[in-house]
mmCIF file of C-alpha atoms and ligand atoms in Angstrom:
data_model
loop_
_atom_site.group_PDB
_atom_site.id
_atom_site.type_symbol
_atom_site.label_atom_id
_atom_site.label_comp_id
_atom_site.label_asym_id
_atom_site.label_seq_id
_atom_site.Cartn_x
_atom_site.Cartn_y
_atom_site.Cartn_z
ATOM 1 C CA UNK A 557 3.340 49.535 3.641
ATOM 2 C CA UNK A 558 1.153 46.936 5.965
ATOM 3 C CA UNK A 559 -0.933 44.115 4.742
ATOM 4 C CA UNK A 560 -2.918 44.443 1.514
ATOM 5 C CA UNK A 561 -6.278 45.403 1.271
ATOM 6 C CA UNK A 562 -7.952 43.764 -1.415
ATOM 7 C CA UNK A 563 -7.503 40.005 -0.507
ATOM 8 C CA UNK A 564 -8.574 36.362 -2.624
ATOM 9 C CA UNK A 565 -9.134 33.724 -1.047
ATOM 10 C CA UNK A 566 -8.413 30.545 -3.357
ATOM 11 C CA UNK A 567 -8.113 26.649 -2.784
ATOM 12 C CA UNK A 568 -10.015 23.437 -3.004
ATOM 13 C CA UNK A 569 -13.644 22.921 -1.582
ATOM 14 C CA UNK A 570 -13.336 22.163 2.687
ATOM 15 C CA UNK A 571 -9.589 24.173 2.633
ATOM 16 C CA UNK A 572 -10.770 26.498 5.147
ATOM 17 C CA UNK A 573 -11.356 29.485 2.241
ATOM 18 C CA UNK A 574 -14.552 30.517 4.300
ATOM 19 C CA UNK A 575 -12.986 30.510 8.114
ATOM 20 C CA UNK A 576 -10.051 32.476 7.150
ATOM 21 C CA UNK A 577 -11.666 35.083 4.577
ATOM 22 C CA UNK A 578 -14.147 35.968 7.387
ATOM 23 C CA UNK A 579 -11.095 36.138 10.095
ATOM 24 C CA UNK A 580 -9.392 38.281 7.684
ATOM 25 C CA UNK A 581 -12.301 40.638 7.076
ATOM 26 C CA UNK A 582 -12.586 41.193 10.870
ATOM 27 C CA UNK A 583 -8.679 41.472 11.213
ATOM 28 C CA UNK A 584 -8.159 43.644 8.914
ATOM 29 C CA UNK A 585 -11.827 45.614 8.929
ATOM 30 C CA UNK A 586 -12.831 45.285 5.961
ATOM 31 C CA UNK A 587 -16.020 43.679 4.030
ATOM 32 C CA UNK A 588 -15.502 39.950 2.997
ATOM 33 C CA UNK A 589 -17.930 37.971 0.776
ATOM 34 C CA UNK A 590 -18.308 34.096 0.486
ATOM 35 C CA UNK A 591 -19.993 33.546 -3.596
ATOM 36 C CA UNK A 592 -20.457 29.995 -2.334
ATOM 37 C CA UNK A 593 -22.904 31.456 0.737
ATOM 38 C CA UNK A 594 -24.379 34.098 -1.368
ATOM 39 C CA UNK A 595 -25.633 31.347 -3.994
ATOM 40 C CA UNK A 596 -26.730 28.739 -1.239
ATOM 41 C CA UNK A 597 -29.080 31.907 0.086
ATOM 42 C CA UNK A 598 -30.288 32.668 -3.010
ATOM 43 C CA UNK A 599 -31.206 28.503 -3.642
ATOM 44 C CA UNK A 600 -32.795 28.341 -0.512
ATOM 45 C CA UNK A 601 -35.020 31.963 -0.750
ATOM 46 C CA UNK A 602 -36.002 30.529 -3.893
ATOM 47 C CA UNK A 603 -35.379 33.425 -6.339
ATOM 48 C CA UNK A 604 -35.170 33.652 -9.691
ATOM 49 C CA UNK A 605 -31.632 33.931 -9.131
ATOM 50 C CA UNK A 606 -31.764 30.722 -6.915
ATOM 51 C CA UNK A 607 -34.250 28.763 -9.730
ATOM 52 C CA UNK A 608 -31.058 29.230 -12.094
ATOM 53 C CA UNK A 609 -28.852 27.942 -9.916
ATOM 54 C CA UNK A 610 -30.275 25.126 -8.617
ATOM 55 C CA UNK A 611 -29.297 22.488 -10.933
ATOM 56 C CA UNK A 612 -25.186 23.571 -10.874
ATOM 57 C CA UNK A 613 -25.197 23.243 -7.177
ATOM 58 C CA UNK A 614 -27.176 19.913 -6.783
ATOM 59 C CA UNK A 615 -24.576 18.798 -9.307
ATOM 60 C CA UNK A 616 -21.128 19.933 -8.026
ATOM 61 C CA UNK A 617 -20.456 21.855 -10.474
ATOM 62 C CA UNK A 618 -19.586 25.601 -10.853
ATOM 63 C CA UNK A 619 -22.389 28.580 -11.402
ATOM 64 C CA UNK A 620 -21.753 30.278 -15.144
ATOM 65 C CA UNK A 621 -19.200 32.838 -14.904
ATOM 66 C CA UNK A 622 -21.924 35.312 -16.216
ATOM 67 C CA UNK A 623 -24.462 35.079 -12.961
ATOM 68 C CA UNK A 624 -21.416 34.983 -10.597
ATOM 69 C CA UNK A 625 -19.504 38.131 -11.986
ATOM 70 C CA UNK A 626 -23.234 39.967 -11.620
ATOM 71 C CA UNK A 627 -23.384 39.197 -7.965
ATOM 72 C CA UNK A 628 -19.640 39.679 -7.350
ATOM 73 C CA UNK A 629 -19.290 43.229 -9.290
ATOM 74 C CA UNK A 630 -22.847 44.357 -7.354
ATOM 75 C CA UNK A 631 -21.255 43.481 -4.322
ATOM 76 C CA UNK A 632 -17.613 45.554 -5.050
ATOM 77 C CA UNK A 633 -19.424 48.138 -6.234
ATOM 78 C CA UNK A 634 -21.680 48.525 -2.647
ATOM 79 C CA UNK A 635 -18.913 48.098 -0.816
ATOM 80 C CA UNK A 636 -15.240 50.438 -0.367
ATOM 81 C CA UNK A 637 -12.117 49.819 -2.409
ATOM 82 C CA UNK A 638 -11.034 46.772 0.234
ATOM 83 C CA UNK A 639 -12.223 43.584 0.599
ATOM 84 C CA UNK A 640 -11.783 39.914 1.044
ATOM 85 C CA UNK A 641 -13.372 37.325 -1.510
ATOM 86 C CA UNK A 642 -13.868 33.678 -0.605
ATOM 87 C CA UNK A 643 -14.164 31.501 -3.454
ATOM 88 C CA UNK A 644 -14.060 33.832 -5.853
ATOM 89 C CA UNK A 645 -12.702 33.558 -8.948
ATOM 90 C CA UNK A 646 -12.673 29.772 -9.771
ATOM 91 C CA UNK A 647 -12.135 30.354 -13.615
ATOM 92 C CA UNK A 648 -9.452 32.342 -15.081
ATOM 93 C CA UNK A 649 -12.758 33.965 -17.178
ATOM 94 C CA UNK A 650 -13.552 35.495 -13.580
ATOM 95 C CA UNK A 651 -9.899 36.646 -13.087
ATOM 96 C CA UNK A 652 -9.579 38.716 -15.707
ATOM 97 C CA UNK A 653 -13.114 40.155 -15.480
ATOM 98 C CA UNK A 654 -12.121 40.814 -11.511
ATOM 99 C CA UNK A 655 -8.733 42.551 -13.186
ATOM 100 C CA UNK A 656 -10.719 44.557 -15.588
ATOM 101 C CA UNK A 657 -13.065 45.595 -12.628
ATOM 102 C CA UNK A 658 -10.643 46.445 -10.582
ATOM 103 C CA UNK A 659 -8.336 48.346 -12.824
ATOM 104 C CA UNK A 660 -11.461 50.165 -14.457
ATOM 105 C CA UNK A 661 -12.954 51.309 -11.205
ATOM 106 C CA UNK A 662 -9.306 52.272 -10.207
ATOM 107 C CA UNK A 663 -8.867 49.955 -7.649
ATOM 108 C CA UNK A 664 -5.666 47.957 -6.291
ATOM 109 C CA UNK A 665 -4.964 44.959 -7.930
ATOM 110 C CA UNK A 666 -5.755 41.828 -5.866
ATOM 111 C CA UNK A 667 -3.808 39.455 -3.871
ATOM 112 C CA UNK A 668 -4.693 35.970 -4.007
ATOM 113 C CA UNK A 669 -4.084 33.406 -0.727
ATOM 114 C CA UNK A 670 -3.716 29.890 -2.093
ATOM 115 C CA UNK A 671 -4.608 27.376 0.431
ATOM 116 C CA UNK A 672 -3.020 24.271 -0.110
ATOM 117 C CA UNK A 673 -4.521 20.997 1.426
ATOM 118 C CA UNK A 674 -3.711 17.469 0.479
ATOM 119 C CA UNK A 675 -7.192 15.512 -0.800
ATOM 120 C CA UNK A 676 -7.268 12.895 2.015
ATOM 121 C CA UNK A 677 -7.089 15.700 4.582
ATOM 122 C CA UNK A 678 -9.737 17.700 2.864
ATOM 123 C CA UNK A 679 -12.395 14.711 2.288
ATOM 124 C CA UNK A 680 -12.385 13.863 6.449
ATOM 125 C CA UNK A 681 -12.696 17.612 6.871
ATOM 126 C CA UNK A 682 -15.648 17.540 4.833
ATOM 127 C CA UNK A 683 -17.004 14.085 5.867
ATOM 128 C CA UNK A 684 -16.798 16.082 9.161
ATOM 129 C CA UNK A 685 -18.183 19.655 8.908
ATOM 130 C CA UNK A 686 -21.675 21.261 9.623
ATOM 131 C CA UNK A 687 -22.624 24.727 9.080
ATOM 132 C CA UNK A 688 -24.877 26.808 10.528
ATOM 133 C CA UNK A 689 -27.616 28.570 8.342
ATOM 134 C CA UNK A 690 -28.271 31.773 10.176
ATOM 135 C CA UNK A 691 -24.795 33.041 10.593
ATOM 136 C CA UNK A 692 -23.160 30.229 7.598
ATOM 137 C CA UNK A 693 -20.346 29.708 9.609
ATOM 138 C CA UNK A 694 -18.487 26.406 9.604
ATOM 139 C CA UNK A 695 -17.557 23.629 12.230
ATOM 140 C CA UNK A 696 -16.397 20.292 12.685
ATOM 141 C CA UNK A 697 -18.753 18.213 14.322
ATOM 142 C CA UNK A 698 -17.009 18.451 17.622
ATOM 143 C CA UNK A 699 -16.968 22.225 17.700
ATOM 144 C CA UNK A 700 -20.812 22.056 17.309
ATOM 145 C CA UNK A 701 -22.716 19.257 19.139
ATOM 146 C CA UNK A 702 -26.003 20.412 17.723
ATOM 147 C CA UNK A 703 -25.980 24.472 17.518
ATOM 148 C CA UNK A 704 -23.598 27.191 16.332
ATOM 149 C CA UNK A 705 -21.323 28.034 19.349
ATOM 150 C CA UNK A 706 -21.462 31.979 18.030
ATOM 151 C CA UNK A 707 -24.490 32.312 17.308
ATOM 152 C CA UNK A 708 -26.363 29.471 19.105
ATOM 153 C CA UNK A 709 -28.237 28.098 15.465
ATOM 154 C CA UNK A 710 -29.313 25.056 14.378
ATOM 155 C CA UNK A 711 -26.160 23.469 12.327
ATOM 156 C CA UNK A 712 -26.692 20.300 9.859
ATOM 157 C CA UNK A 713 -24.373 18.924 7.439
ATOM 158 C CA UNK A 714 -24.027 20.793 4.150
ATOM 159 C CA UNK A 715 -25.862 19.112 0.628
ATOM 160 C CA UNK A 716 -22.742 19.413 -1.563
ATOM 161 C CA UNK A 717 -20.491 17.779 1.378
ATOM 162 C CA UNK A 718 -21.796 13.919 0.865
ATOM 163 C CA UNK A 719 -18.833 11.881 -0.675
ATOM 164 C CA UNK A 720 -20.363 11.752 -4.393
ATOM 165 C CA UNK A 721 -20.889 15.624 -4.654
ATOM 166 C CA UNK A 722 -17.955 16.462 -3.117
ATOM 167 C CA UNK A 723 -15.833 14.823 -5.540
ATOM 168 C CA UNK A 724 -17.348 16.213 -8.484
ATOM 169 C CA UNK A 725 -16.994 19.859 -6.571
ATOM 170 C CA UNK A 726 -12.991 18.732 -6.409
ATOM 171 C CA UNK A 727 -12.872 17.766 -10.226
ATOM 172 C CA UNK A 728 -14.808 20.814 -11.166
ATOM 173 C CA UNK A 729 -11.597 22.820 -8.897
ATOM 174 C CA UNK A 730 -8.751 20.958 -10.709
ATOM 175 C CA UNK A 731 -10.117 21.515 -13.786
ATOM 176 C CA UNK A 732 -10.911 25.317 -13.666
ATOM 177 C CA UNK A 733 -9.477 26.760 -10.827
ATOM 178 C CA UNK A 734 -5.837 25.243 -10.569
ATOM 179 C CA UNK A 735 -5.361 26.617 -14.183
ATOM 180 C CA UNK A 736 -5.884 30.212 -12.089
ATOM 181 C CA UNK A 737 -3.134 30.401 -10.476
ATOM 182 C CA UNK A 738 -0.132 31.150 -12.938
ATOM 183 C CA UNK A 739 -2.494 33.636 -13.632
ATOM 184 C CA UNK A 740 -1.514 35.256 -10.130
ATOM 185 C CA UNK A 741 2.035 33.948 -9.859
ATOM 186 C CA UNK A 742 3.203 35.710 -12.836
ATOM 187 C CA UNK A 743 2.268 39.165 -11.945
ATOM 188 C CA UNK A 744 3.604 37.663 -7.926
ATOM 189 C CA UNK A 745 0.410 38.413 -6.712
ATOM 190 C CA UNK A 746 0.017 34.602 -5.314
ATOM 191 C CA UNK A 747 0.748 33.681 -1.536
ATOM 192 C CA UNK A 748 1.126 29.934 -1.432
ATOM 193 C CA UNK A 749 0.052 28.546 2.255
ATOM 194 C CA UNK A 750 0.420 25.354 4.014
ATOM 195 C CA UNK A 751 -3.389 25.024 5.075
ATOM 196 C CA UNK A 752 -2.835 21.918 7.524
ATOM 197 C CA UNK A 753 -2.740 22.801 11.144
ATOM 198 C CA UNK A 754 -5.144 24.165 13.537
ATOM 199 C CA UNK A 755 -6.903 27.087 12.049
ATOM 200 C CA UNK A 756 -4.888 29.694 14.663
ATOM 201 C CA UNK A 757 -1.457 27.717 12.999
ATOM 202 C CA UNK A 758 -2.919 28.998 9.503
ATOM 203 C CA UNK A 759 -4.058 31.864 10.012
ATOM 204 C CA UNK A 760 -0.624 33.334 11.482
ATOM 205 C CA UNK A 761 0.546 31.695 8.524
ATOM 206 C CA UNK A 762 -1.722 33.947 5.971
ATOM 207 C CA UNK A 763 -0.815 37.111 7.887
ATOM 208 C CA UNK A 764 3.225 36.549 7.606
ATOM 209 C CA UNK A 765 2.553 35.557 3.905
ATOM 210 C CA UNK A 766 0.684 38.411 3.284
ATOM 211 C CA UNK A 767 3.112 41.096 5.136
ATOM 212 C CA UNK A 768 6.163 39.703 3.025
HETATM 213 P P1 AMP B 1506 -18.278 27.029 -1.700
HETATM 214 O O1 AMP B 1506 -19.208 27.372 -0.570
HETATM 215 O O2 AMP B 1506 -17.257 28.090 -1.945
HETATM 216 O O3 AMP B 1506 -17.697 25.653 -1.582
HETATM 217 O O4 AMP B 1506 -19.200 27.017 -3.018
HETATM 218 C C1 AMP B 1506 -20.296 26.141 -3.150
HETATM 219 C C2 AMP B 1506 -20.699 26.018 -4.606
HETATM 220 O O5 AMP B 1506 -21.110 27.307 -5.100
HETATM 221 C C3 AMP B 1506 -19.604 25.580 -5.542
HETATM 222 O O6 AMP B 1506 -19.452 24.160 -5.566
HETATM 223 C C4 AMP B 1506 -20.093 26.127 -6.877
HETATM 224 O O7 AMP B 1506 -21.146 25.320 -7.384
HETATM 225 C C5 AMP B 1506 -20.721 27.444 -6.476
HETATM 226 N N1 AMP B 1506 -19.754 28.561 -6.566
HETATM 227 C C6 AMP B 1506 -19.226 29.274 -5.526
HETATM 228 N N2 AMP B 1506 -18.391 30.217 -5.977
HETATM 229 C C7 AMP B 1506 -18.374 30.103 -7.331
HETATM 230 C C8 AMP B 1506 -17.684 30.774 -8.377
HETATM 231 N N3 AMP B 1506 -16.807 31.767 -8.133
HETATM 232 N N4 AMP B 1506 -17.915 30.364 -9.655
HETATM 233 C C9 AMP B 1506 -18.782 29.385 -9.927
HETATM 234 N N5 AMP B 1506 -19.465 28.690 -8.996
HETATM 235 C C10 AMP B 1506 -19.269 29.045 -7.702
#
């Protein structure tokens, strides 16, 4: 039957959501969106979009379920019937919506990746990540002394990574998102993975998750 097509990517803020959704775009060839990236863009452009935003990101906390499902049903509906989704949903409001989406525009249902990260692992991994604004992907420190190593950009630490924001960002995750996933279980649309490891380790793990 091969892998499925129509892929969530779900787990706590610095669990690697972003690194693997945009591995598993390319692996699989199909369109993957990061809602996290698409609001930071809009922030920084400065849009009315962005203007709205502003204050939920400087805070921690999550974007009304309202201006998210806009962006992520534009972007479904501009893309094919496959895709990846990183960070998207984070309330079980934006589950069902996505189900109702999905089933209305006859779609597949989704399959949702849970990656699961103790929080001591994921606060160094923040503590220790940059990303780089033209191409928004993500690195520890090490990886990039300075520039992206793809695309040879300026990296800097994100805003919403310093210790005080971050822990809001996990609070705001416990208390919407984990409630998500009976959501998925029940219907056994939920892959749990071990995220620790070297991002090859997880990866391999995703794609034997997802083929079972
Ligand atoms: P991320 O890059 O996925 O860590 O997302 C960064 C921030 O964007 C989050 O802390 C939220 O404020 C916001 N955000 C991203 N995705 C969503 C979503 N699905 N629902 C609400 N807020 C979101």
């Amino acid at each position: 039957m091969g892998l499925p097509r129509q892929i969530l990517l779900l787990g706590p803020p610095g669990a690697g959501k972003g690194t693997h959704a945009k591995r598993l775009g390319r692996h699989l060839d199909v369109a993957s969106c990061s809602t996290g990236s698409v609001l930071r863009l809009e922030e920084s452009r400065k849009t009315e979009l962005g203007a709205r935003i502003h204050r939920y990101l400087k805070e921690g906390n999550f974007v009304p379920d309202d201006l998210v499902l806009e962006i992520v049903c534009n972007w479904l509906r501009s893309v094919d019937a496959e895709f990846v989704l990183d960070g998207f949903p984070r309330t079980l409001p934006q589950g069902d919506a996505l189900d109702r989406f999905l089933s209305e525009t006859q779609r597949p249902a989704a399959t949702a990746v849970y990656l699961d990260v103790p929080l001591s692992l994921l606060e160094q991994r923040v503590a220790n990540r940059v990303g780089c604004d033209p191409c928004s992907n993500v690195w520890s420190r090490s990886q990039a002394p300075g520039h992206c190593p793809d695309c040879g950009g300026a990296v800097s630490p994100r805003g919403d990574d310093s210790v005080e924001l971050y822990r809001a960002r996990f609070a705001e995750y416990q208390r919407k998102t984990l409630p998500l996933l009976p959501h998925y279980e029940d219907n056994k649309r939920l892959r749990r993975i071990c995220g620790q490891g070297s991002p090859e380790t997880v990866f391999q793990r995703i794609l034997t998750a997802l083929d079972s």
